[in-house]
């Protein structure tokens, strides 16, 4: 790693330490020469010039904070001398022009996916088991115990013990030596190879704590989210458990499905416990309906599809000071490539767009979407303030420790995931992606709530950038984890799929990394490579209760 420090944007007045820098290190950058007055940690920043109290701190070319103390040139930028600040924004948008990247390497590429009758294409083929209320979570557990392992799907165990084989040996009169020499251990990999339904990638059980209690709007939102999962192209059909008296009624879910797809032909079985003869009868009916549904889902096979059928969720979590320099802009370039190919990347996490609102507004294709984004950001910010918080409280202790000291700094780097293309649609939570091009989706910055929302709005694959590491996955869509630095990739290789640290070391450019990301996405979408989150069974699912969640 030869580069020791970098100015990310020519307008920046703080500099990133690519490597740890010692006090008295001589620095030449942006036409200036200075001596560091203190040690600067890797990923952290130092002042390019002297700051007085109230002076603006600029990074990524935008306002990310203001000095609360005098900061001499060559001193570290910290939470003690800088506070969060972001630029004001207005509704009106300016005319925006965009030059699409060269996609000649990908113009003839396809991925092998599951074609649905509504024209969408899935990157997986799953059956869902869904409770409409938390009261039904136990029945979901019973169904999982009855089906998953027996049908060759994932189990929480690293291996299965086939006691039946020993019983059969005993009943047949086998000797003690024969019994002892009978193999009874089956690994996860072996169980997967012996699936009863090889064309069905899994049965997913979406337990949650909603559907009743709370405010009625929470149940309505939950039903819209669940409808988004059922109509997601990665899903073949669903079994739905209802207690009967809860707020989230069966009809509410059915109406939400019709709102997304009036002609939905997917098989959805609804079972209401309060109308059933007994719990045993309910489970028996659920098992049989689900088994028959799986036999139909198994008839669908992967077929070639254009890359325009990819709906790519753009997510980040456990970010560090390198995330906005390597992983996020690399994913942003992949996003631009996908837009140029007719696909639909989706950028979420609205609290992490704080400070770059004007750029987003100016990129909106229509005034309607520019105003919608403006209104959503204002409303979200006001809701946070109303409960005594605010976007400035978004950075986590891990973010701060690794160099992201204000929300605007974190946001300016996080927004890089969305690339540079025009914004074709601004969606509120649970609204569906229907337009090719870059979509914005209002979700919290919380990793799992946001990823859950992305897939609920139609994403069939997600790329998740991280600087600190996270095992996060999703029940329905493969989630590819990408590290911002090579050290993380090497330490947590068991959960990280792609390494963007090569951008930091100079082995890759942003453009070459973006091409590598898209190439890996295509392989995962085709079922050629499994994401680490899928291999580990990370099925994280947290619906957003529309209260304040940062």
Short mmCIF file of C-alpha atoms in Angstrom, two decimals:
data_model
loop_
_atom_site.label_atom_id
_atom_site.label_comp_id
_atom_site.label_asym_id
_atom_site.label_seq_id
_atom_site.Cartn_x
_atom_site.Cartn_y
_atom_site.Cartn_z
CA UNK A 1 0.00 0.00 0.00
CA UNK A 2 2.00 2.99 -1.27
CA UNK A 3 -0.57 5.79 -0.86
CA UNK A 4 -0.48 7.20 2.67
CA UNK A 5 -3.22 9.84 2.50
CA UNK A 6 -5.77 11.16 0.01
CA UNK A 7 -8.00 14.10 -0.78
CA UNK A 8 -11.25 12.51 -1.99
CA UNK A 9 -12.68 15.61 -3.70
CA UNK A 10 -10.79 18.74 -4.83
CA UNK A 11 -13.13 20.83 -2.66
CA UNK A 12 -12.28 18.91 0.54
CA UNK A 13 -10.49 20.69 3.36
CA UNK A 14 -9.84 17.51 5.35
CA UNK A 15 -7.63 14.62 4.24
CA UNK A 16 -8.09 10.85 4.77
CA UNK A 17 -5.27 8.82 6.31
CA UNK A 18 -5.02 5.74 4.08
CA UNK A 19 -2.35 4.47 6.46
CA UNK A 20 -1.70 5.34 10.09
CA UNK A 21 0.39 8.52 10.12
CA UNK A 22 2.82 9.51 12.86
CA UNK A 23 3.19 12.96 14.37
CA UNK A 24 5.71 15.15 12.50
CA UNK A 25 5.06 13.35 9.20
CA UNK A 26 5.57 15.81 6.32
CA UNK A 27 2.52 15.97 4.05
CA UNK A 28 2.11 17.47 0.59
CA UNK A 29 -1.43 17.52 -0.75
CA UNK A 30 -3.61 19.81 -2.88
CA UNK A 31 -0.72 22.20 -3.44
CA UNK A 32 -0.09 22.62 0.29
CA UNK A 33 2.70 21.40 2.56
CA UNK A 34 2.27 20.80 6.27
CA UNK A 35 3.60 18.85 9.22
CA UNK A 36 1.23 16.61 11.18
CA UNK A 37 0.89 17.90 14.73
CA UNK A 38 -0.35 14.57 16.15
CA UNK A 39 -0.73 10.90 15.25
CA UNK A 40 -3.56 10.22 12.79
CA UNK A 41 -5.22 6.81 12.88
CA UNK A 42 -5.84 4.88 9.67
CA UNK A 43 -9.23 5.81 8.11
CA UNK A 44 -9.42 9.02 10.14
CA UNK A 45 -8.99 12.56 8.83
CA UNK A 46 -6.75 15.56 9.48
CA UNK A 47 -7.17 19.28 8.81
CA UNK A 48 -5.71 20.61 5.56
CA UNK A 49 -5.83 24.18 6.88
CA UNK A 50 -6.53 26.03 10.12
CA UNK A 51 -10.17 26.06 11.25
CA UNK A 52 -11.75 28.63 13.54
CA UNK A 53 -14.84 27.89 15.62
CA UNK A 54 -17.84 27.68 13.27
CA UNK A 55 -15.83 27.03 10.11
CA UNK A 56 -17.29 24.51 7.67
CA UNK A 57 -15.71 21.08 7.28
CA UNK A 58 -15.93 19.73 3.72
CA UNK A 59 -15.50 16.10 2.57
CA UNK A 60 -16.71 14.38 -0.61
CA UNK A 61 -17.22 17.96 -1.77
CA UNK A 62 -20.11 18.56 0.68
CA UNK A 63 -20.58 20.03 4.14
CA UNK A 64 -20.15 17.29 6.75
CA UNK A 65 -19.63 19.30 9.94
CA UNK A 66 -18.54 22.51 11.64
CA UNK A 67 -15.60 23.16 13.93
CA UNK A 68 -16.54 23.59 17.60
CA UNK A 69 -12.92 24.31 18.59
CA UNK A 70 -9.95 25.84 16.83
CA UNK A 71 -8.29 23.11 14.75
CA UNK A 72 -4.76 23.82 13.48
CA UNK A 73 -3.72 22.35 10.13
CA UNK A 74 -2.29 18.87 10.58
CA UNK A 75 -4.49 18.01 13.57
CA UNK A 76 -7.01 15.15 13.73
CA UNK A 77 -10.69 15.71 13.00
CA UNK A 78 -12.59 14.17 15.93
CA UNK A 79 -15.96 14.14 17.67
CA UNK A 80 -14.45 16.55 20.20
CA UNK A 81 -13.63 19.31 17.73
CA UNK A 82 -16.30 18.85 15.03
CA UNK A 83 -20.08 18.58 15.22
CA UNK A 84 -22.51 17.34 12.59
CA UNK A 85 -23.74 19.87 10.03
CA UNK A 86 -25.32 19.42 6.61
CA UNK A 87 -26.35 21.68 3.78
CA UNK A 88 -29.88 22.98 3.44
CA UNK A 89 -31.84 21.75 0.44
CA UNK A 90 -34.81 22.94 -1.56
CA UNK A 91 -37.53 21.30 -3.63
CA UNK A 92 -36.69 22.61 -7.06
CA UNK A 93 -34.50 20.43 -9.22
CA UNK A 94 -32.02 21.49 -11.86
CA UNK A 95 -31.66 19.96 -15.30
CA UNK A 96 -29.50 16.86 -14.95
CA UNK A 97 -27.46 15.15 -17.64
CA UNK A 98 -25.76 11.79 -17.33
CA UNK A 99 -23.19 9.98 -19.41
CA UNK A 100 -23.72 6.24 -19.15
CA UNK A 101 -20.65 4.02 -18.71
CA UNK A 102 -19.38 1.65 -21.39
CA UNK A 103 -21.29 -1.64 -21.02
CA UNK A 104 -19.83 -3.48 -24.01
CA UNK A 105 -18.42 -6.19 -21.70
CA UNK A 106 -21.93 -7.00 -20.47
CA UNK A 107 -24.28 -6.24 -23.37
CA UNK A 108 -24.60 -9.91 -24.40
CA UNK A 109 -24.59 -11.34 -20.86
CA UNK A 110 -27.60 -13.07 -19.32
CA UNK A 111 -28.33 -14.77 -16.01
CA UNK A 112 -30.20 -18.02 -15.45
CA UNK A 113 -33.28 -17.25 -13.39
CA UNK A 114 -36.79 -18.41 -12.56
CA UNK A 115 -39.29 -16.80 -14.95
CA UNK A 116 -42.65 -15.84 -13.41
CA UNK A 117 -45.97 -15.35 -15.18
CA UNK A 118 -45.95 -11.60 -14.40
CA UNK A 119 -42.77 -11.16 -16.44
CA UNK A 120 -40.39 -10.86 -13.48
CA UNK A 121 -37.42 -13.19 -13.09
CA UNK A 122 -36.19 -14.60 -9.78
CA UNK A 123 -32.65 -15.36 -8.72
CA UNK A 124 -34.02 -18.01 -6.37
CA UNK A 125 -37.09 -20.23 -6.03
CA UNK A 126 -38.50 -20.28 -2.49
CA UNK A 127 -41.67 -21.23 -0.67
CA UNK A 128 -42.70 -18.97 2.21
CA UNK A 129 -44.41 -19.78 5.49
CA UNK A 130 -45.78 -16.58 7.01
CA UNK A 131 -47.64 -15.78 10.26
CA UNK A 132 -50.03 -12.84 10.08
CA UNK A 133 -49.51 -12.31 13.80
CA UNK A 134 -46.86 -13.21 16.36
CA UNK A 135 -49.42 -15.54 17.99
CA UNK A 136 -48.80 -17.96 15.11
CA UNK A 137 -44.99 -18.06 15.42
CA UNK A 138 -45.11 -21.38 17.28
CA UNK A 139 -47.08 -23.00 14.47
CA UNK A 140 -44.50 -21.71 12.03
CA UNK A 141 -41.81 -23.37 14.17
CA UNK A 142 -43.74 -26.66 14.12
CA UNK A 143 -44.01 -26.54 10.33
CA UNK A 144 -40.29 -25.82 10.05
CA UNK A 145 -39.50 -28.81 12.23
CA UNK A 146 -41.76 -31.03 10.15
CA UNK A 147 -40.44 -30.02 6.74
CA UNK A 148 -36.99 -28.42 6.50
CA UNK A 149 -34.62 -31.19 7.47
CA UNK A 150 -36.75 -34.02 6.07
CA UNK A 151 -36.88 -32.35 2.65
CA UNK A 152 -33.14 -31.62 2.62
CA UNK A 153 -33.26 -27.91 3.43
CA UNK A 154 -31.22 -25.91 5.87
CA UNK A 155 -31.12 -26.86 9.48
CA UNK A 156 -29.75 -24.99 12.48
CA UNK A 157 -27.53 -28.00 13.09
CA UNK A 158 -24.18 -28.48 11.36
CA UNK A 159 -25.10 -32.12 10.74
CA UNK A 160 -27.98 -34.56 11.14
CA UNK A 161 -27.96 -37.84 13.07
CA UNK A 162 -29.88 -40.66 11.37
CA UNK A 163 -31.06 -42.68 14.36
CA UNK A 164 -33.63 -44.41 12.09
CA UNK A 165 -30.77 -46.29 10.42
CA UNK A 166 -29.75 -47.81 13.76
CA UNK A 167 -33.35 -48.73 14.58
CA UNK A 168 -33.70 -50.50 11.22
CA UNK A 169 -30.46 -52.40 11.81
CA UNK A 170 -31.61 -53.46 15.27
CA UNK A 171 -35.02 -54.61 14.00
CA UNK A 172 -33.36 -56.62 11.26
CA UNK A 173 -31.26 -58.51 13.85
CA UNK A 174 -27.93 -56.85 13.09
CA UNK A 175 -24.98 -57.52 15.37
CA UNK A 176 -23.43 -54.91 17.65
CA UNK A 177 -20.51 -54.60 15.21
CA UNK A 178 -22.88 -54.03 12.25
CA UNK A 179 -24.76 -51.36 14.21
CA UNK A 180 -21.51 -49.70 15.25
CA UNK A 181 -20.26 -49.61 11.63
CA UNK A 182 -23.49 -48.11 10.24
CA UNK A 183 -22.91 -44.49 9.07
CA UNK A 184 -25.46 -42.15 10.66
CA UNK A 185 -24.01 -38.63 10.22
CA UNK A 186 -25.21 -36.47 7.31
CA UNK A 187 -23.61 -33.05 6.70
CA UNK A 188 -25.49 -29.93 5.62
CA UNK A 189 -23.93 -30.25 2.18
CA UNK A 190 -25.04 -33.87 1.83
CA UNK A 191 -28.57 -33.01 2.93
CA UNK A 192 -28.69 -30.23 0.34
CA UNK A 193 -27.63 -32.59 -2.44
CA UNK A 194 -30.41 -34.98 -1.45
CA UNK A 195 -33.25 -32.46 -1.63
CA UNK A 196 -36.60 -33.95 -2.45
CA UNK A 197 -37.33 -30.90 -4.63
CA UNK A 198 -34.04 -29.96 -6.34
CA UNK A 199 -35.51 -26.93 -8.16
CA UNK A 200 -36.79 -25.36 -4.93
CA UNK A 201 -34.02 -23.47 -3.14
CA UNK A 202 -35.67 -23.53 0.24
CA UNK A 203 -38.66 -23.03 2.53
CA UNK A 204 -38.40 -19.74 4.40
CA UNK A 205 -40.19 -18.99 7.67
CA UNK A 206 -40.82 -15.26 8.18
CA UNK A 207 -41.50 -14.96 11.90
CA UNK A 208 -42.05 -11.47 13.34
CA UNK A 209 -43.51 -9.68 16.36
CA UNK A 210 -46.24 -7.71 14.55
CA UNK A 211 -49.74 -8.16 13.19
CA UNK A 212 -51.62 -7.14 16.32
CA UNK A 213 -51.35 -4.62 19.10
CA UNK A 214 -49.65 -1.32 18.35
CA UNK A 215 -51.28 1.03 15.88
CA UNK A 216 -53.44 -0.25 13.04
CA UNK A 217 -51.13 1.37 10.49
CA UNK A 218 -48.35 -1.00 11.59
CA UNK A 219 -50.49 -4.01 10.64
CA UNK A 220 -51.42 -2.43 7.31
CA UNK A 221 -47.75 -1.78 6.57
CA UNK A 222 -46.86 -5.33 7.61
CA UNK A 223 -49.42 -6.75 5.17
CA UNK A 224 -48.04 -4.63 2.34
CA UNK A 225 -44.53 -5.83 3.20
CA UNK A 226 -45.60 -9.49 3.29
CA UNK A 227 -47.44 -9.01 -0.01
CA UNK A 228 -44.18 -7.69 -1.44
CA UNK A 229 -42.42 -10.86 -0.32
CA UNK A 230 -45.09 -13.14 -1.77
CA UNK A 231 -45.00 -11.31 -5.13
CA UNK A 232 -41.18 -11.10 -5.16
CA UNK A 233 -39.90 -13.03 -8.21
CA UNK A 234 -37.74 -15.19 -5.93
CA UNK A 235 -40.91 -16.68 -4.39
CA UNK A 236 -43.03 -19.48 -5.88
CA UNK A 237 -45.86 -19.45 -3.32
CA UNK A 238 -46.73 -19.23 0.35
CA UNK A 239 -48.50 -20.80 3.31
CA UNK A 240 -50.06 -18.16 5.59
CA UNK A 241 -51.07 -18.73 9.22
CA UNK A 242 -53.77 -16.51 10.73
CA UNK A 243 -55.10 -16.67 14.26
CA UNK A 244 -58.33 -14.97 13.23
CA UNK A 245 -58.88 -12.04 15.59
CA UNK A 246 -55.68 -10.06 14.91
CA UNK A 247 -55.42 -6.63 13.27
CA UNK A 248 -53.61 -8.01 10.21
CA UNK A 249 -56.56 -9.85 8.65
CA UNK A 250 -56.31 -12.30 5.75
CA UNK A 251 -58.37 -9.97 3.56
CA UNK A 252 -55.92 -7.15 4.27
CA UNK A 253 -53.04 -9.28 2.92
CA UNK A 254 -55.09 -10.41 -0.08
CA UNK A 255 -55.92 -6.81 -0.96
CA UNK A 256 -52.25 -5.84 -0.63
CA UNK A 257 -51.28 -8.63 -3.06
CA UNK A 258 -53.94 -7.47 -5.54
CA UNK A 259 -52.64 -3.91 -5.31
CA UNK A 260 -49.22 -5.13 -6.44
CA UNK A 261 -50.40 -7.71 -8.97
CA UNK A 262 -54.14 -7.76 -9.75
CA UNK A 263 -53.66 -10.99 -11.72
CA UNK A 264 -51.37 -12.75 -9.26
CA UNK A 265 -51.39 -16.48 -10.06
CA UNK A 266 -49.06 -17.63 -7.31
CA UNK A 267 -50.45 -20.25 -4.96
CA UNK A 268 -51.12 -18.86 -1.48
CA UNK A 269 -52.77 -21.08 1.15
CA UNK A 270 -54.49 -19.30 4.07
CA UNK A 271 -55.12 -21.22 7.30
CA UNK A 272 -57.03 -19.66 10.20
CA UNK A 273 -56.53 -21.33 13.56
CA UNK A 274 -59.77 -20.10 15.17
CA UNK A 275 -61.70 -21.78 12.34
CA UNK A 276 -59.77 -25.05 12.61
CA UNK A 277 -60.94 -28.22 14.41
CA UNK A 278 -57.70 -28.35 16.42
CA UNK A 279 -54.08 -27.28 16.31
CA UNK A 280 -53.12 -30.74 15.06
CA UNK A 281 -55.64 -30.47 12.23
CA UNK A 282 -54.28 -27.03 11.37
CA UNK A 283 -50.70 -28.32 11.18
CA UNK A 284 -51.70 -31.37 9.17
CA UNK A 285 -53.49 -29.18 6.63
CA UNK A 286 -50.55 -26.76 6.48
CA UNK A 287 -48.01 -29.53 5.91
CA UNK A 288 -50.04 -31.09 3.11
CA UNK A 289 -50.77 -27.78 1.36
CA UNK A 290 -47.11 -26.78 1.58
CA UNK A 291 -45.90 -30.15 0.30
CA UNK A 292 -48.23 -30.00 -2.71
CA UNK A 293 -47.14 -26.40 -3.34
CA UNK A 294 -43.52 -27.52 -3.36
CA UNK A 295 -44.29 -30.17 -5.98
CA UNK A 296 -45.59 -27.41 -8.27
CA UNK A 297 -42.73 -25.04 -7.50
CA UNK A 298 -40.27 -27.79 -8.37
CA UNK A 299 -41.55 -27.78 -11.98
CA UNK A 300 -39.94 -24.36 -12.60
CA UNK A 301 -36.33 -24.43 -13.79
CA UNK A 302 -33.71 -21.76 -14.42
CA UNK A 303 -33.75 -20.21 -17.88
CA UNK A 304 -31.67 -17.39 -19.45
CA UNK A 305 -32.87 -13.85 -18.73
CA UNK A 306 -31.54 -10.40 -19.69
CA UNK A 307 -29.66 -8.39 -17.06
CA UNK A 308 -32.49 -5.85 -17.22
CA UNK A 309 -34.46 -8.26 -15.00
CA UNK A 310 -32.06 -7.69 -12.10
CA UNK A 311 -33.43 -5.51 -9.29
CA UNK A 312 -30.35 -4.84 -7.17
CA UNK A 313 -30.65 -3.69 -3.57
CA UNK A 314 -27.84 -1.34 -2.48
CA UNK A 315 -27.14 -1.65 1.24
CA UNK A 316 -24.38 -0.83 3.74
CA UNK A 317 -23.78 -1.56 7.40
CA UNK A 318 -20.91 -1.66 9.85
CA UNK A 319 -19.32 1.10 7.74
CA UNK A 320 -15.82 2.44 8.28
CA UNK A 321 -13.66 5.29 7.03
CA UNK A 322 -12.86 3.38 3.83
CA UNK A 323 -16.46 2.45 2.92
CA UNK A 324 -17.09 5.70 1.05
CA UNK A 325 -13.76 5.44 -0.77
CA UNK A 326 -13.69 1.84 -2.01
CA UNK A 327 -16.75 -0.37 -1.50
CA UNK A 328 -19.53 2.20 -1.91
CA UNK A 329 -18.23 3.95 -5.05
CA UNK A 330 -17.35 0.54 -6.53
CA UNK A 331 -20.94 -0.57 -5.97
CA UNK A 332 -22.06 2.78 -7.36
CA UNK A 333 -20.25 2.07 -10.61
CA UNK A 334 -21.86 -1.39 -10.76
CA UNK A 335 -25.19 0.38 -10.22
CA UNK A 336 -24.47 2.69 -13.16
CA UNK A 337 -23.57 -0.30 -15.34
CA UNK A 338 -26.85 -1.99 -14.43
CA UNK A 339 -28.84 1.17 -15.22
CA UNK A 340 -27.18 1.35 -18.63
CA UNK A 341 -28.19 -2.28 -19.20
CA UNK A 342 -31.85 -1.59 -18.35
CA UNK A 343 -31.78 -2.95 -14.79
CA UNK A 344 -33.04 -1.41 -11.56
CA UNK A 345 -30.69 -0.64 -8.66
CA UNK A 346 -32.43 0.53 -5.47
CA UNK A 347 -30.84 2.89 -2.93
CA UNK A 348 -32.40 2.97 0.54
CA UNK A 349 -31.50 4.16 4.08
CA UNK A 350 -32.85 7.73 4.00
CA UNK A 351 -31.15 8.82 7.27
CA UNK A 352 -27.88 8.08 5.45
CA UNK A 353 -28.67 10.52 2.64
CA UNK A 354 -28.53 13.43 5.08
CA UNK A 355 -26.33 16.14 3.60
CA UNK A 356 -26.57 15.02 -0.02
CA UNK A 357 -30.29 15.75 -0.44
CA UNK A 358 -29.77 18.54 -2.98
CA UNK A 359 -27.69 16.31 -5.25
CA UNK A 360 -30.41 13.63 -5.07
CA UNK A 361 -33.17 16.16 -5.76
CA UNK A 362 -31.26 17.52 -8.75
CA UNK A 363 -30.95 13.97 -10.14
CA UNK A 364 -34.70 13.26 -9.99
CA UNK A 365 -36.21 12.87 -13.46
CA UNK A 366 -39.57 14.36 -12.47
CA UNK A 367 -40.56 17.26 -10.22
CA UNK A 368 -43.06 14.91 -8.55
CA UNK A 369 -40.26 12.61 -7.37
CA UNK A 370 -38.04 15.54 -6.37
CA UNK A 371 -40.85 16.87 -4.17
CA UNK A 372 -41.65 13.40 -2.82
CA UNK A 373 -38.03 12.90 -1.76
CA UNK A 374 -37.96 16.37 -0.20
CA UNK A 375 -41.15 15.67 1.76
CA UNK A 376 -40.04 12.22 2.93
CA UNK A 377 -36.68 13.52 4.17
CA UNK A 378 -38.31 16.46 5.97
CA UNK A 379 -40.93 14.22 7.60
CA UNK A 380 -38.37 11.59 8.64
CA UNK A 381 -36.05 14.22 10.14
CA UNK A 382 -38.95 15.86 12.01
CA UNK A 383 -40.08 12.48 13.40
CA UNK A 384 -36.58 11.85 14.75
CA UNK A 385 -36.43 15.29 16.38
CA UNK A 386 -39.91 14.83 17.87
CA UNK A 387 -38.67 11.95 20.02
CA UNK A 388 -35.57 13.79 21.14
CA UNK A 389 -33.16 12.38 18.57
CA UNK A 390 -32.06 13.34 15.06
CA UNK A 391 -30.05 12.18 12.06
CA UNK A 392 -26.90 13.41 13.81
CA UNK A 393 -27.25 10.44 16.18
CA UNK A 394 -27.08 7.91 13.36
CA UNK A 395 -23.35 7.00 13.45
CA UNK A 396 -22.76 3.97 15.70
CA UNK A 397 -19.81 3.61 18.11
CA UNK A 398 -18.17 1.33 15.54
CA UNK A 399 -18.61 3.93 12.79
CA UNK A 400 -17.03 6.63 14.95
CA UNK A 401 -14.14 4.43 16.07
CA UNK A 402 -13.26 3.73 12.43
CA UNK A 403 -13.40 7.32 11.21
CA UNK A 404 -17.04 8.24 10.50
CA UNK A 405 -17.56 10.98 13.07
CA UNK A 406 -20.69 12.77 11.75
CA UNK A 407 -23.85 11.57 10.03
CA UNK A 408 -23.22 13.85 7.06
CA UNK A 409 -19.75 12.32 6.60
CA UNK A 410 -21.23 8.83 6.84
CA UNK A 411 -24.09 9.77 4.49
CA UNK A 412 -21.90 11.36 1.83
CA UNK A 413 -19.95 8.10 1.60
CA UNK A 414 -23.05 5.88 1.82
CA UNK A 415 -24.76 7.74 -1.04
CA UNK A 416 -21.92 6.67 -3.35
CA UNK A 417 -23.64 3.27 -3.61
CA UNK A 418 -26.24 4.89 -5.85
CA UNK A 419 -23.72 5.84 -8.53
CA UNK A 420 -24.33 8.87 -10.70
CA UNK A 421 -27.39 8.02 -12.80
CA UNK A 422 -30.76 9.85 -12.80
CA UNK A 423 -33.32 8.95 -10.13
CA UNK A 424 -36.34 7.51 -11.99
CA UNK A 425 -38.58 6.89 -8.96
CA UNK A 426 -38.81 7.76 -5.26
CA UNK A 427 -40.65 5.09 -3.28
CA UNK A 428 -42.02 5.11 0.23
CA UNK A 429 -41.60 1.99 2.36
CA UNK A 430 -43.33 -1.11 0.80
CA UNK A 431 -43.94 0.63 -2.57
CA UNK A 432 -42.84 -1.56 -5.46
CA UNK A 433 -40.06 -1.07 -7.99
CA UNK A 434 -41.72 -0.79 -11.42
CA UNK A 435 -39.36 1.44 -13.41
CA UNK A 436 -35.95 0.52 -14.84
CA UNK A 437 -33.21 2.80 -13.59
CA UNK A 438 -32.10 4.04 -10.17
CA UNK A 439 -34.92 3.91 -7.60
CA UNK A 440 -34.85 5.42 -4.10
CA UNK A 441 -36.67 3.58 -1.30
CA UNK A 442 -37.44 5.15 2.08
CA UNK A 443 -36.17 2.81 4.80
CA UNK A 444 -34.35 3.26 8.11
CA UNK A 445 -30.57 3.10 8.24
CA UNK A 446 -30.89 -0.03 10.40
CA UNK A 447 -29.22 -2.78 8.33
CA UNK A 448 -31.81 -5.52 8.66
CA UNK A 449 -34.89 -3.30 8.57
CA UNK A 450 -33.54 -1.69 5.40
CA UNK A 451 -32.60 -4.98 3.70
CA UNK A 452 -36.00 -6.40 4.66
CA UNK A 453 -37.64 -3.39 3.00
CA UNK A 454 -35.53 -3.64 -0.17
CA UNK A 455 -36.58 -7.23 -0.79
CA UNK A 456 -40.19 -6.39 0.11
CA UNK A 457 -40.17 -3.79 -2.68
CA UNK A 458 -38.99 -6.29 -5.28
CA UNK A 459 -35.19 -6.64 -5.10
CA UNK A 460 -34.09 -10.08 -6.25
CA UNK A 461 -30.43 -9.68 -5.14
CA UNK A 462 -28.67 -7.36 -2.66
CA UNK A 463 -25.06 -6.16 -2.36
CA UNK A 464 -24.18 -5.09 1.18
CA UNK A 465 -20.99 -3.09 1.77
CA UNK A 466 -19.25 -3.16 5.15
CA UNK A 467 -16.03 -1.94 6.70
CA UNK A 468 -16.37 -3.63 10.08
CA UNK A 469 -18.08 -6.89 9.07
CA UNK A 470 -21.60 -8.28 9.41
CA UNK A 471 -23.28 -11.66 8.83
CA UNK A 472 -26.60 -10.11 7.71
CA UNK A 473 -28.67 -11.99 5.14
CA UNK A 474 -32.27 -12.24 3.96
CA UNK A 475 -34.72 -15.16 3.69
CA UNK A 476 -35.62 -14.53 0.04
CA UNK A 477 -32.83 -12.65 -1.76
CA UNK A 478 -29.11 -13.50 -1.75
CA UNK A 479 -27.15 -10.82 0.12
CA UNK A 480 -23.55 -10.41 -1.05
CA UNK A 481 -21.25 -8.87 1.55
CA UNK A 482 -18.43 -6.66 0.28
CA UNK A 483 -15.56 -5.44 2.46
CA UNK A 484 -14.12 -1.95 2.15
CA UNK A 485 -10.68 -3.15 3.22
CA UNK A 486 -8.56 -6.23 2.68
CA UNK A 487 -7.85 -6.77 6.38
CA UNK A 488 -11.56 -7.36 7.01
CA UNK A 489 -11.85 -9.66 3.99
CA UNK A 490 -9.00 -11.82 5.26
CA UNK A 491 -10.24 -11.91 8.87
CA UNK A 492 -13.89 -12.59 8.05
CA UNK A 493 -13.60 -14.42 4.77
CA UNK A 494 -16.21 -16.91 5.93
CA UNK A 495 -18.94 -14.23 5.70
CA UNK A 496 -17.55 -11.77 3.12
CA UNK A 497 -18.12 -12.42 -0.61
CA UNK A 498 -16.20 -9.62 -2.35
CA UNK A 499 -13.14 -7.57 -1.39
CA UNK A 500 -13.08 -3.90 -2.40
CA UNK A 501 -9.92 -3.31 -0.38
CA UNK A 502 -7.98 -3.65 -3.63
CA UNK A 503 -9.21 -0.15 -4.50
CA UNK A 504 -7.42 1.18 -1.41
CA UNK A 505 -4.19 -0.65 -2.30
CA UNK A 506 -4.38 0.46 -5.94
CA UNK A 507 -4.82 -2.98 -7.48
CA UNK A 508 -8.29 -1.96 -8.72
CA UNK A 509 -9.88 1.24 -9.91
CA UNK A 510 -13.45 2.15 -9.01
CA UNK A 511 -14.42 1.11 -12.56
CA UNK A 512 -12.68 -2.28 -12.52
CA UNK A 513 -14.14 -3.01 -9.09
CA UNK A 514 -17.63 -2.13 -10.33
CA UNK A 515 -17.25 -4.58 -13.19
CA UNK A 516 -16.09 -7.30 -10.78
CA UNK A 517 -19.10 -6.67 -8.57
CA UNK A 518 -21.58 -6.94 -11.45
CA UNK A 519 -19.88 -10.09 -12.70
CA UNK A 520 -20.20 -11.68 -9.25
CA UNK A 521 -23.84 -10.60 -8.99
CA UNK A 522 -24.57 -12.34 -12.31
CA UNK A 523 -22.99 -15.59 -11.07
CA UNK A 524 -24.99 -15.51 -7.83
CA UNK A 525 -28.20 -14.61 -9.68
CA UNK A 526 -27.65 -17.64 -11.91
CA UNK A 527 -27.17 -20.03 -9.00
CA UNK A 528 -23.55 -20.71 -10.00
CA UNK A 529 -22.17 -19.29 -6.75
CA UNK A 530 -23.96 -19.10 -3.38
CA UNK A 531 -23.61 -16.00 -1.23
CA UNK A 532 -21.98 -16.56 2.15
CA UNK A 533 -25.16 -15.39 3.88
CA UNK A 534 -27.15 -18.11 2.10
CA UNK A 535 -24.56 -20.75 2.96
CA UNK A 536 -24.73 -19.78 6.64
CA UNK A 537 -28.52 -19.57 6.71
CA UNK A 538 -28.66 -15.87 7.67
CA UNK A 539 -32.40 -15.26 7.25
CA UNK A 540 -32.73 -11.87 8.93
CA UNK A 541 -36.22 -10.39 8.70
CA UNK A 542 -37.31 -7.30 10.67
CA UNK A 543 -40.34 -5.31 9.47
CA UNK A 544 -40.14 -1.57 10.09
CA UNK A 545 -42.77 -0.34 12.52
CA UNK A 546 -43.16 3.13 11.14
CA UNK A 547 -42.15 4.79 14.37
CA UNK A 548 -38.69 6.31 14.47
CA UNK A 549 -35.95 3.78 13.80
CA UNK A 550 -32.53 5.14 12.93
#
